[in-house]
Short mmCIF file of C-alpha atoms (C1' of nucleotides) in Angstrom, two decimals:
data_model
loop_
_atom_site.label_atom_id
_atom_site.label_comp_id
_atom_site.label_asym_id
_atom_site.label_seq_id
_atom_site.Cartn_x
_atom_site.Cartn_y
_atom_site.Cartn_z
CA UNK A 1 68.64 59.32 48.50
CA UNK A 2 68.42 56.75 51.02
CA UNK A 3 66.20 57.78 53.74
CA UNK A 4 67.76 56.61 57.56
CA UNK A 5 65.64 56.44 60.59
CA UNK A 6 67.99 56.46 63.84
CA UNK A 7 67.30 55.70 67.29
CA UNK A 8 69.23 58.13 69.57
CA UNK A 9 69.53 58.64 73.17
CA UNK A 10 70.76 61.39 74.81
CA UNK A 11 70.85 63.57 71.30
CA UNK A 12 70.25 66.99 70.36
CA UNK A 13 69.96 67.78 66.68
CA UNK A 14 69.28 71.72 66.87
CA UNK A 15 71.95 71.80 69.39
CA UNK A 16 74.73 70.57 67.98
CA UNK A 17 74.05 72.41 64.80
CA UNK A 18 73.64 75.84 66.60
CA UNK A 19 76.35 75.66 69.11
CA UNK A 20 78.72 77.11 66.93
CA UNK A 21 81.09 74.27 65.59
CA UNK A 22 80.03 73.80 62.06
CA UNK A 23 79.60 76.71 59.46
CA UNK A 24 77.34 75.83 56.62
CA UNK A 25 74.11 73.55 57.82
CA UNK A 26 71.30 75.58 57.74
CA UNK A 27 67.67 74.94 58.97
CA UNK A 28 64.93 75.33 56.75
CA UNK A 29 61.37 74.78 58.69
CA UNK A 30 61.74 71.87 61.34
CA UNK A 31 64.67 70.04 58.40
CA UNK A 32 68.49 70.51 58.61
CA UNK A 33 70.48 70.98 55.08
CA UNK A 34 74.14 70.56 55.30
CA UNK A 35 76.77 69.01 53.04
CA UNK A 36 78.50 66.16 54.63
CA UNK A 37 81.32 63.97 52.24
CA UNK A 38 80.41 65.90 49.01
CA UNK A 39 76.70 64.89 49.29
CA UNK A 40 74.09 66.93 50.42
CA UNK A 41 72.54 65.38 53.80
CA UNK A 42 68.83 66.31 54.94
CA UNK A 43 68.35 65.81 58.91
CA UNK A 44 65.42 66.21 61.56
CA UNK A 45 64.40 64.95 64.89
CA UNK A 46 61.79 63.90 66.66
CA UNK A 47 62.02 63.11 69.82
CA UNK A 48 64.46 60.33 70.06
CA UNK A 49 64.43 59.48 65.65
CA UNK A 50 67.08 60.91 64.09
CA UNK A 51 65.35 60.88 60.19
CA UNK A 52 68.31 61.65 57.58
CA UNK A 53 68.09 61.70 54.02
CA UNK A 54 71.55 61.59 52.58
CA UNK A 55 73.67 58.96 49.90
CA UNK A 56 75.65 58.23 53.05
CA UNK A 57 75.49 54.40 54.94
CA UNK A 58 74.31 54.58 57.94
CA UNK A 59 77.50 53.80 59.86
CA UNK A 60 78.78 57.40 57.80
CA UNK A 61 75.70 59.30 59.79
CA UNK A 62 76.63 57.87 63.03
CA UNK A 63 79.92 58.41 62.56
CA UNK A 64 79.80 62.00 61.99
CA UNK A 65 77.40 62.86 64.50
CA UNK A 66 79.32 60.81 66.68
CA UNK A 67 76.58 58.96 68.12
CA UNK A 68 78.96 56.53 69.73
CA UNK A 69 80.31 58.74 72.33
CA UNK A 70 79.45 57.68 75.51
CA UNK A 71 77.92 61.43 77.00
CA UNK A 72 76.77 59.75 80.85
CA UNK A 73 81.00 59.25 80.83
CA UNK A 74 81.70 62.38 79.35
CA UNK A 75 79.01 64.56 81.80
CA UNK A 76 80.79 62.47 84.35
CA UNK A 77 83.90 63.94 83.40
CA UNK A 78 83.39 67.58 82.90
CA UNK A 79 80.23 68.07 85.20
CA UNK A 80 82.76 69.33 87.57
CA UNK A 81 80.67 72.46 89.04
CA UNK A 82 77.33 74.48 88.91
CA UNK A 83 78.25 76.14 85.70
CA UNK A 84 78.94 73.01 83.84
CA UNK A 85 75.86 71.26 85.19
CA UNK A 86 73.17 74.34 84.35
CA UNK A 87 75.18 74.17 80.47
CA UNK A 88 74.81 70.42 80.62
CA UNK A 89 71.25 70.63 81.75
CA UNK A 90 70.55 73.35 79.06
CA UNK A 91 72.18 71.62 75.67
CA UNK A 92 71.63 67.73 76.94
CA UNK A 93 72.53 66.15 73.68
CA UNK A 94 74.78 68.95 72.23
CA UNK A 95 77.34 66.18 70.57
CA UNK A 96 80.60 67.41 68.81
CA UNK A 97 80.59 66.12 65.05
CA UNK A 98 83.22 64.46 62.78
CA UNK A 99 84.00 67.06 60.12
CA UNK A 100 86.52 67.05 57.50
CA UNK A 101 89.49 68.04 58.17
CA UNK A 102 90.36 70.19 55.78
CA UNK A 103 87.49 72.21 55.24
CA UNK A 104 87.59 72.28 58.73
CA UNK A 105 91.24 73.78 58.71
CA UNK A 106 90.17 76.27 56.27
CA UNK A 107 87.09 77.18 57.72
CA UNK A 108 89.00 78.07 60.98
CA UNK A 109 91.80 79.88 59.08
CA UNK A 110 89.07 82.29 57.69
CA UNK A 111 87.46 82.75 61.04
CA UNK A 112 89.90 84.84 63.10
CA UNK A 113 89.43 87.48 64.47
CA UNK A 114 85.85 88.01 62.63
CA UNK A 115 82.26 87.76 63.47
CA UNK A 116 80.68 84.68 62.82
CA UNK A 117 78.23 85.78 60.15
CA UNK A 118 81.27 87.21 57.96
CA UNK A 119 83.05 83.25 58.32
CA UNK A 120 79.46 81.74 56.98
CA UNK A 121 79.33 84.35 54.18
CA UNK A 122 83.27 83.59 53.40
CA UNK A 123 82.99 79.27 53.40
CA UNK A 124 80.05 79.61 51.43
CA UNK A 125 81.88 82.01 48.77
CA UNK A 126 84.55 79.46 48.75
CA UNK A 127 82.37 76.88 48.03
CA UNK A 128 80.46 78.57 45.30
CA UNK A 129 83.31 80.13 43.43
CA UNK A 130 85.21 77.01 43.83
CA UNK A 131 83.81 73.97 44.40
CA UNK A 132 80.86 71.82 42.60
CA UNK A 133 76.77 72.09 42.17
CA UNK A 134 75.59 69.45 44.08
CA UNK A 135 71.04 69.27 43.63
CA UNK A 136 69.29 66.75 45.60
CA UNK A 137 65.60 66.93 45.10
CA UNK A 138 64.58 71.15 44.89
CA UNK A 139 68.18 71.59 46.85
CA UNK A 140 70.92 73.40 45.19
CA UNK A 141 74.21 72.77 46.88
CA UNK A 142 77.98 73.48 46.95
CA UNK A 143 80.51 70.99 47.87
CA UNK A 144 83.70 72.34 49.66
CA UNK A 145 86.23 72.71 47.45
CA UNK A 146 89.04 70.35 47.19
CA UNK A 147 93.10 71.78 47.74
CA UNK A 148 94.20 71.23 44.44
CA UNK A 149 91.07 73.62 43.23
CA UNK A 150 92.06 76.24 45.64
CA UNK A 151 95.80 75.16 44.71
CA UNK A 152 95.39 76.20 41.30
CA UNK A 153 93.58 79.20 41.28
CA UNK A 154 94.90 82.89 42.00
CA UNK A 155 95.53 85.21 44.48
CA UNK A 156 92.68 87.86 43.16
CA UNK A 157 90.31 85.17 42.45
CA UNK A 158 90.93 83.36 46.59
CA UNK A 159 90.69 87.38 47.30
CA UNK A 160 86.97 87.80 46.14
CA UNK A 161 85.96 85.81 48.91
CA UNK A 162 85.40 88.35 51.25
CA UNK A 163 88.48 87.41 53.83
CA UNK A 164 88.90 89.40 56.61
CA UNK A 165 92.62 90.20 56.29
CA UNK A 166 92.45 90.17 52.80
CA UNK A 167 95.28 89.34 50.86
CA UNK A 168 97.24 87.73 53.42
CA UNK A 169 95.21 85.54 54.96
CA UNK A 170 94.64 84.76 50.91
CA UNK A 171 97.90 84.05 50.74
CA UNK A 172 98.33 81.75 53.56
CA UNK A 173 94.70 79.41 52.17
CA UNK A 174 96.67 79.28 48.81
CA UNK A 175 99.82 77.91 50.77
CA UNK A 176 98.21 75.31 52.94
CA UNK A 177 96.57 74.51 49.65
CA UNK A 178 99.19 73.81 47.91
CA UNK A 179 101.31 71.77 50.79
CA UNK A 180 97.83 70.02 51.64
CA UNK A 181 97.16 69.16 47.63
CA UNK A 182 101.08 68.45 47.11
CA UNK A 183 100.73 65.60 49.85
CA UNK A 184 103.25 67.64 51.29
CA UNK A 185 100.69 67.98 54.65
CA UNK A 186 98.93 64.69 55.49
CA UNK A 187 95.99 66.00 57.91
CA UNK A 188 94.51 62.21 58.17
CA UNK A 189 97.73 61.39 59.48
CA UNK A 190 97.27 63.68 62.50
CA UNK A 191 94.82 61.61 63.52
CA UNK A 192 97.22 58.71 64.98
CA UNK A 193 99.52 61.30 66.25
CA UNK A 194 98.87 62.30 70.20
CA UNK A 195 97.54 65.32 70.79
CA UNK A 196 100.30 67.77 71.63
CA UNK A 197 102.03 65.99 68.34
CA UNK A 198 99.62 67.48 66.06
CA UNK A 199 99.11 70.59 67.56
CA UNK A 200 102.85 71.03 66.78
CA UNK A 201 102.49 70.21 63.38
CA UNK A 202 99.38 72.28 62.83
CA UNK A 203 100.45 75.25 64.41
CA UNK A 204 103.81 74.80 61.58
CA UNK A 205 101.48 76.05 59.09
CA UNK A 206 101.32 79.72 58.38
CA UNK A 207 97.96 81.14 59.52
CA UNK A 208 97.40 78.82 62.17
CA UNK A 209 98.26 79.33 65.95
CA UNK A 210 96.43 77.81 68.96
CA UNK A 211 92.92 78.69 68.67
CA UNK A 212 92.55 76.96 64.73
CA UNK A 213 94.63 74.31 65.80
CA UNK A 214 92.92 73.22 68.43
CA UNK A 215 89.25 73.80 66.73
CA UNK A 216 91.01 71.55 63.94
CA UNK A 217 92.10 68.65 66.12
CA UNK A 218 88.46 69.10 68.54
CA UNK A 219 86.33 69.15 65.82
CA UNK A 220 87.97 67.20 62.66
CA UNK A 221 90.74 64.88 64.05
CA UNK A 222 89.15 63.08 67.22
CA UNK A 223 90.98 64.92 70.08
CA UNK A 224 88.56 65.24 72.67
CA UNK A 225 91.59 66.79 75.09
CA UNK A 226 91.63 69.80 72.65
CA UNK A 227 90.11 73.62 74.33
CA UNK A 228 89.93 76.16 71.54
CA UNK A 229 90.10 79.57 73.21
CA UNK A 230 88.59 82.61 71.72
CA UNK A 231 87.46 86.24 72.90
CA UNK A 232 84.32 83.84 74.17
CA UNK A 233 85.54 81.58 75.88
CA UNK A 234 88.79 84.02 77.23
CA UNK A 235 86.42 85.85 78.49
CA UNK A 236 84.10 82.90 80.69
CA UNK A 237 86.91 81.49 81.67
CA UNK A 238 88.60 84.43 83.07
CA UNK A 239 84.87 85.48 84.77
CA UNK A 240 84.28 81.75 85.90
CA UNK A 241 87.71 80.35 86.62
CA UNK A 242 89.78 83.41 87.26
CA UNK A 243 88.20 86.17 89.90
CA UNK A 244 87.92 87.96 86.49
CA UNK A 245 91.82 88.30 86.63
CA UNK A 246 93.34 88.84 82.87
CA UNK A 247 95.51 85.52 83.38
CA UNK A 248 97.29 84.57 79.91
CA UNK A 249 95.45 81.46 77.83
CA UNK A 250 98.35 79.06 78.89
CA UNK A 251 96.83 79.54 81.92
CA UNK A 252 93.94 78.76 80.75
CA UNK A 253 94.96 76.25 78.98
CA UNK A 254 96.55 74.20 82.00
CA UNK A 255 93.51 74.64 83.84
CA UNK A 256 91.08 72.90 81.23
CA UNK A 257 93.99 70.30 80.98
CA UNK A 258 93.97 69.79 84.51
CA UNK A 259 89.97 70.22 85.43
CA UNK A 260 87.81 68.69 82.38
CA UNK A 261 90.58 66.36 81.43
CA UNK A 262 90.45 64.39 78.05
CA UNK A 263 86.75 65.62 77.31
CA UNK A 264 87.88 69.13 77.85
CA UNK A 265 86.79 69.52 74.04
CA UNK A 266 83.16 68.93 75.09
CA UNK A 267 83.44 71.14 78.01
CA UNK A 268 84.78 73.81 76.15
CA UNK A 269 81.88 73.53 73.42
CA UNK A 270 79.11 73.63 75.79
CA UNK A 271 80.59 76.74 77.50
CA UNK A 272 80.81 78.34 74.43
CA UNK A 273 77.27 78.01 73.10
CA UNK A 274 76.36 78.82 77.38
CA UNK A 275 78.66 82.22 76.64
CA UNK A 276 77.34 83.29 73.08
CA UNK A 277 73.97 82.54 74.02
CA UNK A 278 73.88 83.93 77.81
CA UNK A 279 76.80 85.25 78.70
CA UNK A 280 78.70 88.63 77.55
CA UNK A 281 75.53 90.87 78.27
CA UNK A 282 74.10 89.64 75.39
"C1'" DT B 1 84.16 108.11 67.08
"C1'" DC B 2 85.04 104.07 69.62
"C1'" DC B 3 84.63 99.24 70.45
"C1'" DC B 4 84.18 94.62 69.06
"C1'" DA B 5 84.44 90.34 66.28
"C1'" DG B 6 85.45 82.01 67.16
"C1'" DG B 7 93.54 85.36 66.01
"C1'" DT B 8 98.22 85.26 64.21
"C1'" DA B 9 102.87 86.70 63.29
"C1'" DA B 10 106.26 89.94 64.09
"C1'" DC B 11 108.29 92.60 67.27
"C1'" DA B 12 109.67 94.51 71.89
"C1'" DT B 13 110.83 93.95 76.54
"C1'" DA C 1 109.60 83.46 78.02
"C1'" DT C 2 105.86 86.87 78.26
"C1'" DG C 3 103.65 91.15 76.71
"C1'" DT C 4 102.26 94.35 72.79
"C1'" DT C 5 100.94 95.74 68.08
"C1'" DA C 6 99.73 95.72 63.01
"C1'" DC C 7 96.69 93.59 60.21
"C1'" DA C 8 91.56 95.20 57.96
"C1'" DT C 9 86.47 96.05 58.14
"C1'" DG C 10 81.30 96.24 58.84
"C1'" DG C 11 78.07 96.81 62.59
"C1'" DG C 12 76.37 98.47 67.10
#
DNA sequence: TCCCAGGTAACAT
DNA sequence: ATGTTACATGGG
């Protein structure tokens, strides 16, 4: 374990762990523990040192906390109104990170339509029936596991899991699994496609509409343009944007297009953990 | 008992 | 093209 001490600016770990985007990072005391590249990655901050203790380089840290996005541009962009300036001014340094994409795709596929504590109790099932012990000092660990694991096992063992739709959405993990581990589905790819282009391929895959397509390309494949839209965020938007009129997420959709532009992705995420956190009545 | 949860696909207008 | 419903389940 190498141990990293990073000079940031304008960074928030506890932030951008809590906001909502990643799944299995936990905090234990004032240290982060989360699995990043099949190697478990230890992570706290004080003040403006980032201190990780991980296998990765350096350039591998910064990369995935995406320390090289330029956030006085992208506040610029999507400070638009009071809203987005009090959630700016509350989560300064909220940054999105680089995950991988396809524990990111299956992540997402597991989380519709359920509470976020049953999607944490469902990845980490999937990574401890399936994927590989990973110990790093008194840390015990489970790496995601890769699609020709989930590929080759069955539909009763996927079903253990604990999905919320059971069987079916079993069914559809096994399938993307296959087409993903058959280099029949090349997510890295996606990456140099445009935006729209993606989304199109995505959204071809059974199991996967707008909402996991778009967390997919925001939050594993660099599009910044991309606004995920869930109950949460249906529901701000409509109260914020909408005279609390039940317009249809296309709607929506064109609007975040149109208002936060190509950091929409960071607008959205910053609303999000403003909504879960404040908004609701909760 | 009813409502809700980081939705999607199939079906009905 | 846009609106509605089954899916499946633990917690408030």
């Amino acid at each position: 374990m190498k141990l990293h001490q990073i000079p940031v600016q304008i960074f928030n770990l506890d932030h951008t762990l809590r906001c909502g985007q990643v799944f299995r990072w936990q905090k234990k005391g004032d240290e982060w523990i989360g699995v990043v590249k099949n190697s478990v990655i230890l992570a706290k901050q004080e003040d403006e040192i980032l201190t990780v203790k991980s296998d990765l380089a350096a350039e591998e840290i910064a990369s995935y906390f995406r320390l090289d996005d330029d956030m006085e541009k992208v506040y610029g962009q999507i400070g638009k109104d009071k809203l987005m300036k009090e959630a700016i001014a509350r989560y300064r340094g909220l940054r999105l990170v680089s995950q991988d994409p396809w524990e990111c795709l299956i992540s997402y596929v597991c989380s519709r339509n359920a509470p976020i504590k049953k999607i944490k109790s469902v990845i980490f099932n999937l990574s401890k029936n399936f994927g590989n012990v990973i110990k790093s000092d008194d840390h015990i660990e489970y790496t995601f596991p890769e699609p020709d694991v989930i590929a080759g096992t069955t539909l009763d063992k996927l079903g253990m899991c604990g999905f919320r739709y059971g069987k079916k959405q079993a069914r559809e993990i096994l399938e993307i699994a296959k087409l993903v581990s058959g280099n029949n589905f090349d997510l890295e790819r996606l990456k140099k496609h445009s935006y729209l282009d993606a989304k199109e391929e995505l959204m071809n895959l059974r199991g996967v509409g707008h909402k996991v397509a778009d967390c997919v390309l925001l939050f594993s494949l660099d599009k910044l343009e991309a606004f995920p839209i869930d109950v949460h965020m249906r529901r701000l938007m409509r109260r914020e944007y909408f005279q609390d009129k039940n317009v249809s997420d296309d709607k929506i959709r064109e609007l975040a297009r149109e208002y936060f532009g190509k950091y929409a992705g960071y607008a959205q995420e910053y609303l999000f953990y403003h909504e879960r956190s404040y908004g609701g009545g909760k």
